[in-house]
Coordinates of C-alpha atoms in Angstrom, one line a residue:
X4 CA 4.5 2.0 -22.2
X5 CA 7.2 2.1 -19.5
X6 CA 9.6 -1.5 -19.6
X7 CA 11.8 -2.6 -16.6
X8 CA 15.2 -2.0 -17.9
X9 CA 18.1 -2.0 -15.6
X10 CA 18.9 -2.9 -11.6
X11 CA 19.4 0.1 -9.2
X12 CA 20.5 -0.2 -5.2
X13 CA 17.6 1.3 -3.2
X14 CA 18.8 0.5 0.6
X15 CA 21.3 -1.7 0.0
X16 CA 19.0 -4.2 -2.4
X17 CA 19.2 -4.4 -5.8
X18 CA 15.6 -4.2 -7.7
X19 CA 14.3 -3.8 -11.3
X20 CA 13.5 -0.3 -12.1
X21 CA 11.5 1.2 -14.8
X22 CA 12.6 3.5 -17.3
X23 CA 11.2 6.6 -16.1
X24 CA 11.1 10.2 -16.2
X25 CA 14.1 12.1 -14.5
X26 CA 12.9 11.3 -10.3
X27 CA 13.4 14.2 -7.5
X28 CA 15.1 13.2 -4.4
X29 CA 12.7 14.1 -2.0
X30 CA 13.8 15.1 1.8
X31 CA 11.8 11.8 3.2
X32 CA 14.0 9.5 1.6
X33 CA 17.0 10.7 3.5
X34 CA 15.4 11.6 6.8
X35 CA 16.7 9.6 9.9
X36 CA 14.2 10.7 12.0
X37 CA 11.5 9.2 9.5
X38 CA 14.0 5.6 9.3
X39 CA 13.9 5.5 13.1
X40 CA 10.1 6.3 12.8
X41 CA 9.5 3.1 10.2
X42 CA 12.1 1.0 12.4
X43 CA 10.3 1.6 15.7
X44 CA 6.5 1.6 14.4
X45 CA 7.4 -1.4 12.7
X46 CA 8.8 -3.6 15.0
X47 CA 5.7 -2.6 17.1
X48 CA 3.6 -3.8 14.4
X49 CA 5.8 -7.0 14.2
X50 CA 5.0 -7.5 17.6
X51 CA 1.2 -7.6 17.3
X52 CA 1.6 -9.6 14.4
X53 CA 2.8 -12.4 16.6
X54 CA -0.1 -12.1 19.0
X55 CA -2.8 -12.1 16.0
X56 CA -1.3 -14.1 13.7
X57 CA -3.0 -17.8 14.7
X58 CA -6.2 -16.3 15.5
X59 CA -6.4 -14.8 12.5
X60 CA -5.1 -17.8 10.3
X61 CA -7.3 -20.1 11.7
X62 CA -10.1 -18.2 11.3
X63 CA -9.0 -17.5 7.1
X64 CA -8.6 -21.1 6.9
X65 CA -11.8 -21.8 8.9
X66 CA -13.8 -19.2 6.4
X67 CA -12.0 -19.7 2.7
X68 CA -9.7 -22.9 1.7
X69 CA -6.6 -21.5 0.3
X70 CA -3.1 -19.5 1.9
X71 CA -2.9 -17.6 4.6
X72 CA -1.3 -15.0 2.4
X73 CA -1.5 -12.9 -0.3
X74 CA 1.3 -12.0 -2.3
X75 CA 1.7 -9.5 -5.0
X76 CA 4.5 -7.8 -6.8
X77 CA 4.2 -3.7 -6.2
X78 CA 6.6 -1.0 -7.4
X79 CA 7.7 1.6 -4.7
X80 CA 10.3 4.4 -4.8
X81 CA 12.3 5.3 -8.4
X82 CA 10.0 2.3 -10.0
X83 CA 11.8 -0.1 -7.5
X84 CA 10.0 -3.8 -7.7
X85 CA 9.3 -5.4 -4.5
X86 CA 6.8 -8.2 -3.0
X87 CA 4.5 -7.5 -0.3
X88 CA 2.5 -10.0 1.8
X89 CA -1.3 -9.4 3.0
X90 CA -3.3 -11.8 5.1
X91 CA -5.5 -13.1 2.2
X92 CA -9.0 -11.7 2.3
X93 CA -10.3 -13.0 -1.1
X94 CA -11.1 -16.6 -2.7
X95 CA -8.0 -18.3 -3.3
X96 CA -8.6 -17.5 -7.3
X97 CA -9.7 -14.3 -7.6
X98 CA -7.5 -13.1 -9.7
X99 CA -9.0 -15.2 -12.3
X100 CA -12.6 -13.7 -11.3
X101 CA -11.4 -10.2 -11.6
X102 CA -12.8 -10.1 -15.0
X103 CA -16.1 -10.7 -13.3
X104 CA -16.4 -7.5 -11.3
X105 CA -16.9 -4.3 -12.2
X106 CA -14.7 -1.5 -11.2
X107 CA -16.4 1.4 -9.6
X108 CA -13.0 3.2 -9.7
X109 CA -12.1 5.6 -12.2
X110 CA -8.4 5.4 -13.8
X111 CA -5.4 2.8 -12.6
X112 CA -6.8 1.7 -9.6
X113 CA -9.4 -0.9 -9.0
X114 CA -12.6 -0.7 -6.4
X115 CA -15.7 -2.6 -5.8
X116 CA -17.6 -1.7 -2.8
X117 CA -19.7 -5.5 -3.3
X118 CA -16.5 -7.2 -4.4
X119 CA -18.7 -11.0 -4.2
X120 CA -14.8 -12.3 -4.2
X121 CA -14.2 -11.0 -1.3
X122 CA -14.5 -13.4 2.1
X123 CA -16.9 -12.8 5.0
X124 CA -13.5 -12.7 7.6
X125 CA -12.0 -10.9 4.6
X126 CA -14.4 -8.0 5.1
X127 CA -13.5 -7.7 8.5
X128 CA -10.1 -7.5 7.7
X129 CA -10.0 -4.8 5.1
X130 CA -12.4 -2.7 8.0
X131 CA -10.2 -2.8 10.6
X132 CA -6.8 -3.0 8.1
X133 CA -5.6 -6.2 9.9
X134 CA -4.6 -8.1 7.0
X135 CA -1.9 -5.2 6.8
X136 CA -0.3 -6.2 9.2
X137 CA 2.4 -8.5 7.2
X138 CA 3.7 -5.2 5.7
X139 CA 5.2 -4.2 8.6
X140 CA 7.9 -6.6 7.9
X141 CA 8.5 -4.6 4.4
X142 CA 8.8 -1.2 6.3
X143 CA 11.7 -3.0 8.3
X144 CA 14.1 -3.9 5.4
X145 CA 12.7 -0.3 3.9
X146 CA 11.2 -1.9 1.0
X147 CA 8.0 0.6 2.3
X148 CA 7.6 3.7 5.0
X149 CA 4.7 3.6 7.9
X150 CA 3.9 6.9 6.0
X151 CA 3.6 7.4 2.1
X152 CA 2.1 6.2 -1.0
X153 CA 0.1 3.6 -2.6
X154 CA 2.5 0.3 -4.1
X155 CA 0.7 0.4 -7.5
X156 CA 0.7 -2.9 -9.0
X157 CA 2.7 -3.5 -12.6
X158 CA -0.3 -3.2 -14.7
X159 CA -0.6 0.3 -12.8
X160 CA 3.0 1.4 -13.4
X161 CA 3.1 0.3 -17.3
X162 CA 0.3 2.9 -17.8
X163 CA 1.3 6.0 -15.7
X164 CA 2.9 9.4 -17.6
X165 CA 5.2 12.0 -16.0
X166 CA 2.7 13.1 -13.6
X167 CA 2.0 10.0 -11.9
X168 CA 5.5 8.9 -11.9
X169 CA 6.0 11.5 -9.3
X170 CA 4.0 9.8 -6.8
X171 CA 7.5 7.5 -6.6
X172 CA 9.5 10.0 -5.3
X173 CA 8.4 9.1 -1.8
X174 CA 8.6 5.7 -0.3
X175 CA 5.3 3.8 -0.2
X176 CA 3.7 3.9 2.4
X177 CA 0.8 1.3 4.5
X178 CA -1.0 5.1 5.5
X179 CA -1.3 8.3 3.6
X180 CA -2.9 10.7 2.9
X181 CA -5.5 8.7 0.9
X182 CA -5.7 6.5 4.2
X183 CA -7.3 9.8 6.7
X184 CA -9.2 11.8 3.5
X185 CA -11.3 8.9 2.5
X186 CA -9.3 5.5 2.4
X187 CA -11.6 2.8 -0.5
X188 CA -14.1 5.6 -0.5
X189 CA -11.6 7.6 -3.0
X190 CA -12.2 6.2 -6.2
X191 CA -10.4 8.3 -8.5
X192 CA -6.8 7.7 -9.5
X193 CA -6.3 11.1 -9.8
X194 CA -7.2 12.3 -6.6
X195 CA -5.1 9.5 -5.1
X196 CA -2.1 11.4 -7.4
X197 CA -3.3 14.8 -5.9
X198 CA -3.0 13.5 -2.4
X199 CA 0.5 12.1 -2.8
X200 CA 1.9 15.0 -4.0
X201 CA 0.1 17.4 -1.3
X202 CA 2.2 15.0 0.9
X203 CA 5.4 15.4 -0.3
X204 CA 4.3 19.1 -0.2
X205 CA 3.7 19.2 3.0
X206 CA 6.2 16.7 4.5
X207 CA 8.2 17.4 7.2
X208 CA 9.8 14.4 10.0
X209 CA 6.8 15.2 12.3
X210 CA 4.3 15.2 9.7
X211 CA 4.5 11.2 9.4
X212 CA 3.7 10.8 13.2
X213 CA 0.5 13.2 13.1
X214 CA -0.8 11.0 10.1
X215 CA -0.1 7.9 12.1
X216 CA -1.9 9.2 14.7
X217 CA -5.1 10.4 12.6
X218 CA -5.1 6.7 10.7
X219 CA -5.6 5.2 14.1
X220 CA -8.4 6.9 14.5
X221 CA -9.8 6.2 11.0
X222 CA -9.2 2.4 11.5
X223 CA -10.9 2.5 14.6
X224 CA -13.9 4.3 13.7
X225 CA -13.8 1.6 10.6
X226 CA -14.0 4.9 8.3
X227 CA -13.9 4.8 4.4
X228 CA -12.2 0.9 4.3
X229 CA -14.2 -1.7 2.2

């Protein structure tokens, strides 16, 4: 089991990192072209934020006592810890139903297509990936990237080997790969693992922007997202 053992400066913030095995550099990380991407895409994003944001508190509020937000602990690139905030699409305690549910997923992820915890506005949310929209303020400060890889949670990270710690050599991302081949509908870990590296395989500055583009399309048709 991996332990958070030392601080390291990932843009200009200091974070816990994990002890992990030795990490690649990948071209992304040091790409202008993909910063000026996250700055621009997010700012947009910031800006629809504003114009949703009361509609769509009022009508969590209205649906499901509790915060407007959920917030979570996730570990992006090197292992780096961050927080990340979601409009809350759940009961206020369902963390401590989550023993409750069954997980349809295979390996360290978690999936239930009839999740009871989640709310009816919830549901809407996660179809249409609105309650993402607070993340765009974590691709600002470059905590994430509009393009890259799950933030696995710390019970995720504490259980991953080489191979999966490879999936951290990219920024994470709020699309990817897993978002246009299958988004919730991917239930293996694995195959998330697979997709994240065929990214950084693949990646090049322009490669982000034609993902973007295909994800817009996905969340419009509602395809995959439960």
């Amino acid at each position: 089991m991996y332990q958070i053992s030392c601080t390291k400066a990932v843009d200009g913030a200091t974070v816990d990192t994990w002890k992990s095995p030795q990490l690649t550099v990948h071209p992304s990380v040091n790409s202008k072209l993909k910063r000026f991407l996250d700055i621009v895409g997010s700012l947009v994003g910031l800006l629809i934020l504003s114009i949703l944001f009361v509609p769509i508190a009022i009508a969590i509020r209205i649906d499901s006592p509790g915060s407007i937000f959920f917030t979570q602990e996730r570990y992006g690139l090197y292992g780096g810890s961050f927080r990340i905030r979601k409009f809350r699409s759940m009961v206020s305690n369902a963390e401590k139903l989550k023993s409750l549910v069954h997980n349809e997923a295979d390996g360290l992820i978690f999936k239930n297509k009839n999740d009871f915890r989640v709310t009816r506005i919830g549901r809407f949310l996660r179809s249409t990936s609105l309650d993402e929209l607070p993340q765009f303020w974590n691709v600002l400060v470059g905590e994430m990237s509009l393009v890259g890889t799950r933030p696995p949670t710390k019970d995720e990270v504490s259980q991953y080997n080489q191979r999966h710690w490879q999936r951290l050599n990219v920024k994470p991302g709020l699309t990817g790969e897993w978002q246009v081949n299958g988004r919730s509908q991917i239930k293996d870990f694995e195959q998330i693992v697979d997709l994240d590296l065929q990214y950084q395989k693949k990646w090049y500055p322009m490669y982000d922007l034609l993902l973007i583009v295909k994800t817009f399309f996905m969340i419009v048709g509602r395809v995959g997202a439960f």
